[in-house]
C-alpha cells in the first residue's frame, strides 16, 4: 500500500541484524516530509480504531484524486479497507476525502 509511487517519495530502506526486534523504512516526500514505518516482532494484537482515543489518531496524505485512488485500490482488491467511498469536504465539491485502514489497523485519511 505504501509504495514509493503511492506517496511519490524516495524510499530509504534499512534492515536490522537477524534476530532484532524491528524492521523500518523511511519515505521522504519531495517537500521534505518524512514518513517512518516500523514493523515490530513479536507483534502485539491489533486494536480496532477508536475516533476519540487520546494520542495518535490517523495520518493524512494528499493525493491528486481521492476518487482515482479509491477506484485503483478497489480494483487491486483493497476495497474492504475503506470506511466509506470518497466524499466532498466542502459545499462546492472541489475537495474530497476518504478514510481507510491499513493491514495493521492504522487509520489513513486521503485528501485531494
C-alpha positions as protocol buffer text, in pm:
chain_id: "A"
residue {
  index: 1
  type: UNK
  ca { x: 0 y: 0 z: 0 }
}
residue {
  index: 2
  type: UNK
  ca { x: 281 y: 245 z: 81 }
}
residue {
  index: 3
  type: UNK
  ca { x: 478 y: 214 z: -241 }
}
residue {
  index: 4
  type: UNK
  ca { x: 711 y: 497 z: -346 }
}
residue {
  index: 5
  type: UNK
  ca { x: 474 y: 565 z: -636 }
}
residue {
  index: 6
  type: UNK
  ca { x: 176 y: 592 z: -398 }
}
residue {
  index: 7
  type: UNK
  ca { x: 331 y: 867 z: -189 }
}
residue {
  index: 8
  type: UNK
  ca { x: 562 y: 998 z: -461 }
}
residue {
  index: 9
  type: UNK
  ca { x: 862 y: 955 z: -236 }
}
residue {
  index: 10
  type: UNK
  ca { x: 1210 y: 810 z: -242 }
}
residue {
  index: 11
  type: UNK
  ca { x: 1238 y: 505 z: -14 }
}
residue {
  index: 12
  type: UNK
  ca { x: 1534 y: 472 z: 219 }
}
residue {
  index: 13
  type: UNK
  ca { x: 1516 y: 112 z: 346 }
}
residue {
  index: 14
  type: UNK
  ca { x: 1705 y: -19 z: 647 }
}
residue {
  index: 15
  type: UNK
  ca { x: 1706 y: -368 z: 794 }
}
residue {
  index: 16
  type: UNK
  ca { x: 1843 y: -455 z: 1136 }
}
residue {
  index: 17
  type: UNK
  ca { x: 2052 y: -762 z: 1203 }
}
residue {
  index: 18
  type: UNK
  ca { x: 1881 y: -1101 z: 1214 }
}
residue {
  index: 19
  type: UNK
  ca { x: 1705 y: -1160 z: 1544 }
}
residue {
  index: 20
  type: UNK
  ca { x: 1642 y: -792 z: 1607 }
}
residue {
  index: 21
  type: UNK
  ca { x: 1308 y: -655 z: 1716 }
}
residue {
  index: 22
  type: UNK
  ca { x: 1207 y: -433 z: 1424 }
}
residue {
  index: 23
  type: UNK
  ca { x: 1231 y: -352 z: 1056 }
}
residue {
  index: 24
  type: UNK
  ca { x: 1171 y: 1 z: 941 }
}
residue {
  index: 25
  type: UNK
  ca { x: 1157 y: 222 z: 634 }
}
residue {
  index: 26
  type: UNK
  ca { x: 1166 y: 597 z: 583 }
}
residue {
  index: 27
  type: UNK
  ca { x: 993 y: 767 z: 291 }
}
residue {
  index: 28
  type: UNK
  ca { x: 1093 y: 1127 z: 216 }
}
residue {
  index: 29
  type: UNK
  ca { x: 844 y: 1320 z: 2 }
}
residue {
  index: 30
  type: UNK
  ca { x: 952 y: 1587 z: -249 }
}
residue {
  index: 31
  type: UNK
  ca { x: 858 y: 1862 z: 1 }
}
residue {
  index: 32
  type: UNK
  ca { x: 1074 y: 1709 z: 276 }
}
residue {
  index: 33
  type: UNK
  ca { x: 807 y: 1537 z: 487 }
}
residue {
  index: 34
  type: UNK
  ca { x: 931 y: 1201 z: 618 }
}
residue {
  index: 35
  type: UNK
  ca { x: 702 y: 905 z: 682 }
}
residue {
  index: 36
  type: UNK
  ca { x: 864 y: 643 z: 908 }
}
residue {
  index: 37
  type: UNK
  ca { x: 714 y: 292 z: 912 }
}
residue {
  index: 38
  type: UNK
  ca { x: 813 y: 24 z: 1165 }
}
residue {
  index: 39
  type: UNK
  ca { x: 738 y: -348 z: 1181 }
}
residue {
  index: 40
  type: UNK
  ca { x: 793 y: -498 z: 1526 }
}
residue {
  index: 41
  type: UNK
  ca { x: 839 y: -860 z: 1630 }
}
residue {
  index: 42
  type: UNK
  ca { x: 668 y: -1011 z: 1811 }
}
residue {
  index: 43
  type: UNK
  ca { x: 352 y: -834 z: 1701 }
}
residue {
  index: 44
  type: UNK
  ca { x: 102 y: -706 z: 1954 }
}
residue {
  index: 45
  type: UNK
  ca { x: -263 y: -779 z: 1883 }
}
residue {
  index: 46
  type: UNK
  ca { x: -433 y: -523 z: 1660 }
}
residue {
  index: 47
  type: UNK
  ca { x: -692 y: -292 z: 1811 }
}
residue {
  index: 48
  type: UNK
  ca { x: -996 y: -151 z: 1638 }
}
residue {
  index: 49
  type: UNK
  ca { x: -962 y: 222 z: 1566 }
}
residue {
  index: 50
  type: UNK
  ca { x: -1135 y: 447 z: 1818 }
}
residue {
  index: 51
  type: UNK
  ca { x: -1211 y: 802 z: 1699 }
}
residue {
  index: 52
  type: UNK
  ca { x: -1179 y: 968 z: 2039 }
}
residue {
  index: 53
  type: UNK
  ca { x: -877 y: 777 z: 2178 }
}
residue {
  index: 54
  type: UNK
  ca { x: -601 y: 1007 z: 2310 }
}
residue {
  index: 55
  type: UNK
  ca { x: -267 y: 1007 z: 2130 }
}
residue {
  index: 56
  type: UNK
  ca { x: -207 y: 902 z: 1771 }
}
residue {
  index: 57
  type: UNK
  ca { x: -526 y: 905 z: 1568 }
}
residue {
  index: 58
  type: UNK
  ca { x: -450 y: 887 z: 1197 }
}
residue {
  index: 59
  type: UNK
  ca { x: -223 y: 1012 z: 922 }
}
residue {
  index: 60
  type: UNK
  ca { x: -345 y: 1226 z: 632 }
}
residue {
  index: 61
  type: UNK
  ca { x: -188 y: 1208 z: 286 }
}
residue {
  index: 62
  type: UNK
  ca { x: -252 y: 1445 z: -5 }
}
residue {
  index: 63
  type: UNK
  ca { x: -332 y: 1271 z: -333 }
}
residue {
  index: 64
  type: UNK
  ca { x: -417 y: 1406 z: -678 }
}
residue {
  index: 65
  type: UNK
  ca { x: -761 y: 1243 z: -677 }
}
residue {
  index: 66
  type: UNK
  ca { x: -935 y: 1057 z: -394 }
}
residue {
  index: 67
  type: UNK
  ca { x: -1177 y: 903 z: -642 }
}
residue {
  index: 68
  type: UNK
  ca { x: -899 y: 770 z: -866 }
}
residue {
  index: 69
  type: UNK
  ca { x: -705 y: 636 z: -567 }
}
residue {
  index: 70
  type: UNK
  ca { x: -1020 y: 473 z: -428 }
}
residue {
  index: 71
  type: UNK
  ca { x: -1101 y: 310 z: -762 }
}
residue {
  index: 72
  type: UNK
  ca { x: -742 y: 192 z: -812 }
}
residue {
  index: 73
  type: UNK
  ca { x: -721 y: 42 z: -464 }
}
residue {
  index: 74
  type: UNK
  ca { x: -1063 y: -126 z: -500 }
}
residue {
  index: 75
  type: UNK
  ca { x: -951 y: -274 z: -834 }
}
residue {
  index: 76
  type: UNK
  ca { x: -642 y: -407 z: -652 }
}
residue {
  index: 77
  type: UNK
  ca { x: -868 y: -587 z: -403 }
}
residue {
  index: 78
  type: UNK
  ca { x: -836 y: -334 z: -120 }
}
residue {
  index: 79
  type: UNK
  ca { x: -1196 y: -208 z: -119 }
}
residue {
  index: 80
  type: UNK
  ca { x: -1264 y: -358 z: 225 }
}
residue {
  index: 81
  type: UNK
  ca { x: -1002 y: -125 z: 376 }
}
residue {
  index: 82
  type: UNK
  ca { x: -1222 y: 183 z: 322 }
}
residue {
  index: 83
  type: UNK
  ca { x: -1472 y: 312 z: 577 }
}
residue {
  index: 84
  type: UNK
  ca { x: -1677 y: 483 z: 303 }
}
residue {
  index: 85
  type: UNK
  ca { x: -1633 y: 599 z: -61 }
}
residue {
  index: 86
  type: UNK
  ca { x: -1474 y: 942 z: -123 }
}
residue {
  index: 87
  type: UNK
  ca { x: -1694 y: 1228 z: -5 }
}
residue {
  index: 88
  type: UNK
  ca { x: -1700 y: 1608 z: -50 }
}
residue {
  index: 89
  type: UNK
  ca { x: -1517 y: 1813 z: 211 }
}
residue {
  index: 90
  type: UNK
  ca { x: -1676 y: 2141 z: 103 }
}
residue {
  index: 91
  type: UNK
  ca { x: -2006 y: 2262 z: -38 }
}
residue {
  index: 92
  type: UNK
  ca { x: -1850 y: 2327 z: -381 }
}
residue {
  index: 93
  type: UNK
  ca { x: -1733 y: 1966 z: -417 }
}
residue {
  index: 94
  type: UNK
  ca { x: -1380 y: 2077 z: -504 }
}
residue {
  index: 95
  type: UNK
  ca { x: -1207 y: 1889 z: -222 }
}
residue {
  index: 96
  type: UNK
  ca { x: -1264 y: 1528 z: -125 }
}
residue {
  index: 97
  type: UNK
  ca { x: -1160 y: 1291 z: 150 }
}
residue {
  index: 98
  type: UNK
  ca { x: -1176 y: 924 z: 230 }
}
residue {
  index: 99
  type: UNK
  ca { x: -1068 y: 714 z: 528 }
}
residue {
  index: 100
  type: UNK
  ca { x: -920 y: 368 z: 517 }
}
residue {
  index: 101
  type: UNK
  ca { x: -745 y: 123 z: 747 }
}
residue {
  index: 102
  type: UNK
  ca { x: -412 y: -37 z: 667 }
}
residue {
  index: 103
  type: UNK
  ca { x: -346 y: -409 z: 739 }
}
residue {
  index: 104
  type: UNK
  ca { x: -220 y: -319 z: 1089 }
}
residue {
  index: 105
  type: UNK
  ca { x: -538 y: -125 z: 1172 }
}
residue {
  index: 106
  type: UNK
  ca { x: -390 y: 225 z: 1138 }
}
residue {
  index: 107
  type: UNK
  ca { x: -633 y: 483 z: 1003 }
}
residue {
  index: 108
  type: UNK
  ca { x: -528 y: 679 z: 695 }
}
residue {
  index: 109
  type: UNK
  ca { x: -707 y: 980 z: 550 }
}
residue {
  index: 110
  type: UNK
  ca { x: -660 y: 1072 z: 185 }
}
residue {
  index: 111
  type: UNK
  ca { x: -742 y: 1428 z: 70 }
}
residue {
  index: 112
  type: UNK
  ca { x: -729 y: 1589 z: -273 }
}
